GROMACS .gro file of C-alpha atoms in nm:
model
  251
    1MET     CA    1   0.820   2.467  -1.107
    2SER     CA    2   0.776   2.081  -1.059
    3ASN     CA    3   0.480   1.956  -1.226
    4GLU     CA    4   0.371   1.769  -0.912
    5ARG     CA    5   0.021   1.653  -1.085
    6LEU     CA    6   0.169   1.496  -1.339
    7ARG     CA    7   0.399   1.266  -1.025
    8ALA     CA    8   0.116   1.222  -0.843
    9ALA     CA    9  -0.062   1.059  -1.171
   10ILE     CA   10   0.220   0.812  -1.261
   11ALA     CA   11   0.281   0.690  -0.892
   12SER     CA   12  -0.118   0.613  -0.904
   13ALA     CA   13  -0.132   0.463  -1.226
   14GLY     CA   14   0.153   0.251  -1.107
   15LEU     CA   15   0.446   0.300  -1.291
   16THR     CA   16   0.791   0.394  -1.298
   17LEU     CA   17   0.940   0.670  -1.477
   18GLU     CA   18   1.138   0.400  -1.681
   19GLU     CA   19   0.844   0.210  -1.770
   20VAL     CA   20   0.618   0.604  -1.915
   21GLY     CA   21   0.913   0.703  -2.087
   22ASP     CA   22   0.938   0.306  -2.237
   23ARG     CA   23   0.574   0.401  -2.367
   24VAL     CA   24   0.608   0.714  -2.475
   25GLU     CA   25   0.920   0.639  -2.643
   26VAL     CA   26   1.107   0.918  -2.474
   27ASP     CA   27   1.395   0.884  -2.264
   28ALA     CA   28   1.351   0.860  -1.870
   29LYS     CA   29   1.595   1.155  -1.806
   30THR     CA   30   1.326   1.355  -1.999
   31VAL     CA   31   0.998   1.219  -1.811
   32GLU     CA   32   1.172   1.267  -1.502
   33ARG     CA   33   1.173   1.649  -1.630
   34TRP     CA   34   0.883   1.730  -1.749
   35ILE     CA   35   0.795   1.626  -1.347
   36SER     CA   36   1.070   1.815  -1.143
   37THR     CA   37   1.118   2.149  -1.449
   38GLY     CA   38   0.747   2.129  -1.511
   39ARG     CA   39   0.834   2.138  -1.916
   40VAL     CA   40   0.571   2.101  -2.113
   41PRO     CA   41   0.567   1.779  -2.384
   42HIS     CA   42   0.492   1.791  -2.707
   43ALA     CA   43   0.119   1.733  -2.779
   44THR     CA   44   0.190   1.400  -2.914
   45ASN     CA   45   0.343   1.306  -2.590
   46ARG     CA   46   0.095   1.449  -2.332
   47PHE     CA   47  -0.189   1.265  -2.506
   48ALA     CA   48   0.030   0.956  -2.490
   49VAL     CA   49   0.090   1.030  -2.078
   50ALA     CA   50  -0.230   1.157  -2.002
   51THR     CA   51  -0.361   0.802  -2.182
   52LEU     CA   52  -0.119   0.627  -2.016
   53VAL     CA   53  -0.223   0.765  -1.670
   54GLY     CA   54  -0.595   0.780  -1.670
   55LYS     CA   55  -0.613   1.145  -1.652
   56CYS     CA   56  -0.679   1.404  -1.935
   57THR     CA   57  -0.372   1.659  -2.054
   58GLU     CA   58  -0.506   1.953  -1.915
   59PHE     CA   59  -0.556   1.851  -1.548
   60LEU     CA   60  -0.203   1.769  -1.581
   61TRP     CA   61  -0.028   1.997  -1.823
   62PRO     CA   62  -0.319   2.342  -1.727
   63SER     CA   63  -0.107   2.570  -1.903
   64THR     CA   64  -0.197   2.453  -2.219
   65LEU     CA   65  -0.503   2.610  -2.166
   66SER     CA   66  -0.628   2.974  -2.173
   67GLU     CA   67  -0.859   3.077  -1.931
   68ALA     CA   68  -1.132   3.178  -2.165
   69ARG     CA   69  -1.135   2.864  -2.241
   70THR     CA   70  -1.093   2.684  -1.943
   71ARG     CA   71  -1.424   2.877  -1.823
   72SER     CA   72  -1.593   2.774  -2.162
   73VAL     CA   73  -1.573   2.445  -2.097
   74SER     CA   74  -1.560   2.386  -1.769
   75GLU     CA   75  -1.907   2.526  -1.813
   76ALA     CA   76  -2.026   2.273  -2.043
   77GLU     CA   77  -1.958   2.030  -1.785
   78PHE     CA   78  -2.208   2.118  -1.532
   79VAL     CA   79  -2.560   1.947  -1.622
   80MET     CA   80  -2.752   2.014  -1.323
   81ILE     CA   81  -2.811   2.138  -0.995
   82TYR     CA   82  -3.088   1.977  -0.805
   83PRO     CA   83  -3.204   2.149  -0.490
   84SER     CA   84  -3.118   1.912  -0.201
   85ARG     CA   85  -3.035   1.519  -0.208
   86GLY     CA   86  -3.346   1.437  -0.156
   87ALA     CA   87  -3.439   1.573  -0.486
   88VAL     CA   88  -3.249   1.326  -0.655
   89PRO     CA   89  -3.440   1.038  -0.766
   90SER     CA   90  -3.360   0.671  -0.589
   91SER     CA   91  -3.325   0.564  -0.965
   92THR     CA   92  -3.071   0.745  -1.111
   93TRP     CA   93  -2.843   0.643  -0.791
   94ALA     CA   94  -2.936   0.289  -0.944
   95ALA     CA   95  -2.896   0.390  -1.334
   96LEU     CA   96  -2.542   0.553  -1.194
   97LEU     CA   97  -2.428   0.288  -1.045
   98ALA     CA   98  -2.542  -0.013  -1.335
   99ASP     CA   99  -2.340   0.204  -1.608
  100ALA     CA  100  -2.052   0.234  -1.385
  101HIS     CA  101  -1.746   0.058  -1.566
  102GLU     CA  102  -1.412   0.217  -1.456
  103SER     CA  103  -1.472   0.454  -1.084
  104ILE     CA  104  -1.663   0.426  -0.783
  105ASP     CA  105  -1.591   0.697  -0.568
  106ILE     CA  106  -1.760   0.753  -0.271
  107LEU     CA  107  -1.677   1.046   0.007
  108ALA     CA  108  -1.948   1.154   0.249
  109PHE     CA  109  -1.976   1.119   0.685
  110ALA     CA  110  -2.247   0.813   0.603
  111ALA     CA  111  -2.370   0.831   0.291
  112SER     CA  112  -2.670   0.544   0.487
  113PHE     CA  113  -3.018   0.665   0.224
  114LEU     CA  114  -2.780   0.481  -0.061
  115VAL     CA  115  -2.833   0.149   0.107
  116ASP     CA  116  -3.161   0.295   0.240
  117THR     CA  117  -3.280   0.392  -0.099
  118VAL     CA  118  -3.087   0.206  -0.360
  119PRO     CA  119  -3.229  -0.135  -0.416
  120ASP     CA  120  -2.991  -0.461  -0.357
  121PHE     CA  121  -2.693  -0.149  -0.235
  122ILE     CA  122  -2.449  -0.338  -0.133
  123ASP     CA  123  -2.486  -0.718  -0.335
  124THR     CA  124  -2.486  -0.403  -0.676
  125ILE     CA  125  -2.155  -0.228  -0.562
  126ALA     CA  126  -2.015  -0.605  -0.513
  127GLY     CA  127  -2.083  -0.692  -0.863
  128CYS     CA  128  -1.950  -0.362  -0.952
  129ALA     CA  129  -1.621  -0.478  -0.812
  130ARG     CA  130  -1.576  -0.786  -0.931
  131SER     CA  131  -1.677  -0.723  -1.291
  132GLY     CA  132  -1.342  -0.520  -1.259
  133VAL     CA  133  -1.481  -0.146  -1.137
  134ARG     CA  134  -1.279   0.029  -0.885
  135VAL     CA  135  -1.449   0.107  -0.602
  136ARG     CA  136  -1.299   0.349  -0.316
  137LEU     CA  137  -1.531   0.385  -0.012
  138LEU     CA  138  -1.439   0.688   0.208
  139PHE     CA  139  -1.644   0.706   0.485
  140GLY     CA  140  -1.683   0.844   0.859
  141ASP     CA  141  -1.473   0.733   1.191
  142PRO     CA  142  -1.806   0.810   1.396
  143ALA     CA  143  -1.537   0.973   1.703
  144SER     CA  144  -1.425   1.182   1.518
  145ASP     CA  145  -1.374   1.528   1.635
  146ALA     CA  146  -1.543   1.636   1.241
  147VAL     CA  147  -1.818   1.425   1.306
  148ARG     CA  148  -1.909   1.519   1.647
  149LEU     CA  149  -1.886   1.842   1.521
  150ARG     CA  150  -2.127   1.810   1.166
  151GLY     CA  151  -2.344   1.696   1.426
  152GLU     CA  152  -2.386   1.964   1.680
  153GLU     CA  153  -2.403   2.209   1.409
  154GLU     CA  154  -2.702   1.971   1.243
  155GLY     CA  155  -2.906   2.014   1.552
  156ILE     CA  156  -2.886   1.616   1.542
  157GLY     CA  157  -2.601   1.553   1.826
  158ASP     CA  158  -2.508   1.175   1.844
  159SER     CA  159  -2.718   1.128   1.552
  160LEU     CA  160  -2.446   1.118   1.260
  161ALA     CA  161  -2.189   0.927   1.482
  162GLY     CA  162  -2.470   0.663   1.511
  163ARG     CA  163  -2.524   0.635   1.127
  164CYS     CA  164  -2.177   0.644   1.078
  165VAL     CA  165  -2.117   0.331   1.278
  166LEU     CA  166  -2.456   0.200   1.087
  167THR     CA  167  -2.304   0.189   0.731
  168TRP     CA  168  -2.003   0.095   0.862
  169ARG     CA  169  -2.223  -0.178   0.994
  170TYR     CA  170  -2.347  -0.231   0.607
  171LEU     CA  171  -2.063  -0.250   0.490
  172ARG     CA  172  -1.878  -0.498   0.690
  173PRO     CA  173  -1.952  -0.755   0.391
  174LEU     CA  174  -1.828  -0.525   0.091
  175ILE     CA  175  -1.491  -0.513   0.253
  176ALA     CA  176  -1.389  -0.842   0.173
  177THR     CA  177  -1.440  -0.850  -0.144
  178SER     CA  178  -1.189  -0.813  -0.398
  179GLY     CA  179  -1.166  -0.485  -0.584
  180VAL     CA  180  -1.321  -0.242  -0.316
  181GLN     CA  181  -1.121  -0.077  -0.126
  182ALA     CA  182  -1.233   0.129   0.236
  183ARG     CA  183  -1.124   0.381   0.462
  184THR     CA  184  -1.260   0.572   0.712
  185HIS     CA  185  -1.197   0.927   0.714
  186ARG     CA  186  -1.175   1.185   1.010
  187SER     CA  187  -1.169   1.502   0.800
  188THR     CA  188  -1.412   1.817   0.827
  189LEU     CA  189  -1.619   1.763   0.494
  190TYR     CA  190  -1.732   2.047   0.278
  191THR     CA  191  -1.895   1.838  -0.029
  192SER     CA  192  -2.037   1.482  -0.043
  193ILE     CA  193  -1.888   1.327  -0.376
  194PHE     CA  194  -2.053   1.068  -0.551
  195ARG     CA  195  -1.874   1.001  -0.867
  196PHE     CA  196  -1.969   0.664  -1.136
  197ASP     CA  197  -1.722   0.716  -1.411
  198ASP     CA  198  -1.753   1.037  -1.537
  199ASP     CA  199  -2.005   1.150  -1.398
  200LEU     CA  200  -1.993   1.317  -1.020
  201PHE     CA  201  -2.282   1.474  -0.830
  202ALA     CA  202  -2.133   1.687  -0.537
  203ASN     CA  203  -2.318   1.699  -0.225
  204THR     CA  204  -2.259   2.071  -0.010
  205HIS     CA  205  -2.228   2.071   0.326
  206VAL     CA  206  -2.465   2.418   0.434
  207TYR     CA  207  -2.432   2.536   0.754
  208GLY     CA  208  -2.663   2.442   0.999
  209SER     CA  209  -2.864   2.192   0.767
  210ALA     CA  210  -2.862   1.820   0.635
  211ALA     CA  211  -2.629   1.628   0.335
  212ASN     CA  212  -3.039   1.548   0.269
  213GLN     CA  213  -3.133   1.931   0.277
  214SER     CA  214  -2.862   2.029   0.126
  215PRO     CA  215  -2.810   2.074  -0.314
  216VAL     CA  216  -2.674   1.873  -0.554
  217ILE     CA  217  -2.424   1.903  -0.844
  218HIS     CA  218  -2.430   1.662  -1.140
  219LEU     CA  219  -2.109   1.713  -1.316
  220HIS     CA  220  -2.029   1.526  -1.632
  221ARG     CA  221  -1.662   1.505  -1.697
  222ILE     CA  222  -1.537   1.661  -2.020
  223ALA     CA  223  -1.161   1.702  -2.141
  224GLY     CA  224  -1.020   2.049  -2.012
  225GLY     CA  225  -1.260   2.132  -1.758
  226ARG     CA  226  -1.175   2.238  -1.405
  227MET     CA  227  -1.558   2.123  -1.185
  228PHE     CA  228  -1.485   1.734  -1.228
  229SER     CA  229  -1.108   1.759  -1.120
  230ASP     CA  230  -1.139   1.976  -0.861
  231TYR     CA  231  -1.344   1.761  -0.668
  232LEU     CA  232  -1.202   1.466  -0.769
  233GLU     CA  233  -0.905   1.672  -0.644
  234GLY     CA  234  -1.070   1.678  -0.330
  235PHE     CA  235  -1.181   1.331  -0.305
  236GLU     CA  236  -0.780   1.237  -0.360
  237ARG     CA  237  -0.659   1.466  -0.045
  238THR     CA  238  -0.901   1.331   0.195
  239TRP     CA  239  -0.839   0.935   0.052
  240GLU     CA  240  -0.459   1.025   0.132
  241ARG     CA  241  -0.500   1.093   0.466
  242ALA     CA  242  -0.810   0.834   0.565
  243VAL     CA  243  -0.694   0.516   0.726
  244GLU     CA  244  -0.786   0.153   0.546
  245ALA     CA  245  -1.068  -0.045   0.699
  246GLY     CA  246  -0.964  -0.345   0.699
  247PRO     CA  247  -1.185  -0.731   0.655
  248ASP     CA  248  -1.170  -0.716   1.070
  249HIS     CA  249  -1.275  -0.325   1.082
  250VAL     CA  250  -1.505  -0.270   1.400
  251VAL     CA  251  -1.622   0.094   1.533
   0.00000   0.00000   0.00000
């Protein structure tokens, strides 16, 4: 069975098989076999490749972990649960932004609460991007069926679409900022995701309830854990299907 996680990780890192081979000191054909046949490299090569592409070895080669250990490590990723998104202090969001040094990934329909409750949210995000943090913002298309249906399920009708429009208006100054990538999605959203480096907040979507009233799980990434990487994979799948929002994006 081919290793599509490894293939995708190498592509996302902007590397060729030859470049990976050179850095790990193996032949490019060996790297290709790791992908095409699912062959598991020796531990030294696993760690070298994982470091190169910015993934943990257990994500790239999950067969190297026993189920018992995987369960134990995944439990260790769990930090706490908030009964609702509204219970997360605004100072927590501000601290997560301030501490981010590598990646900020946000997936939601609107998440306009960030602008409303986090002081200088737009300027802070722009500052993070200018300092080298990769920022990916993924918000809903107000005209999509997914947004319409979610609005109906929450009993707020077109209000959710209106919030999406408001979010995109907030984002206009950011879209032109170097280091900020923004895309609009039309996907059914089961969980809003807020990722800041190795911390991830998963805001579940309870049928008929607003996201603000639904639980939030705080996870911290630990090598070998599954929960953080599972949510991040969901972000990546949505990102790949989304449409880039350029500087002239208007909704």
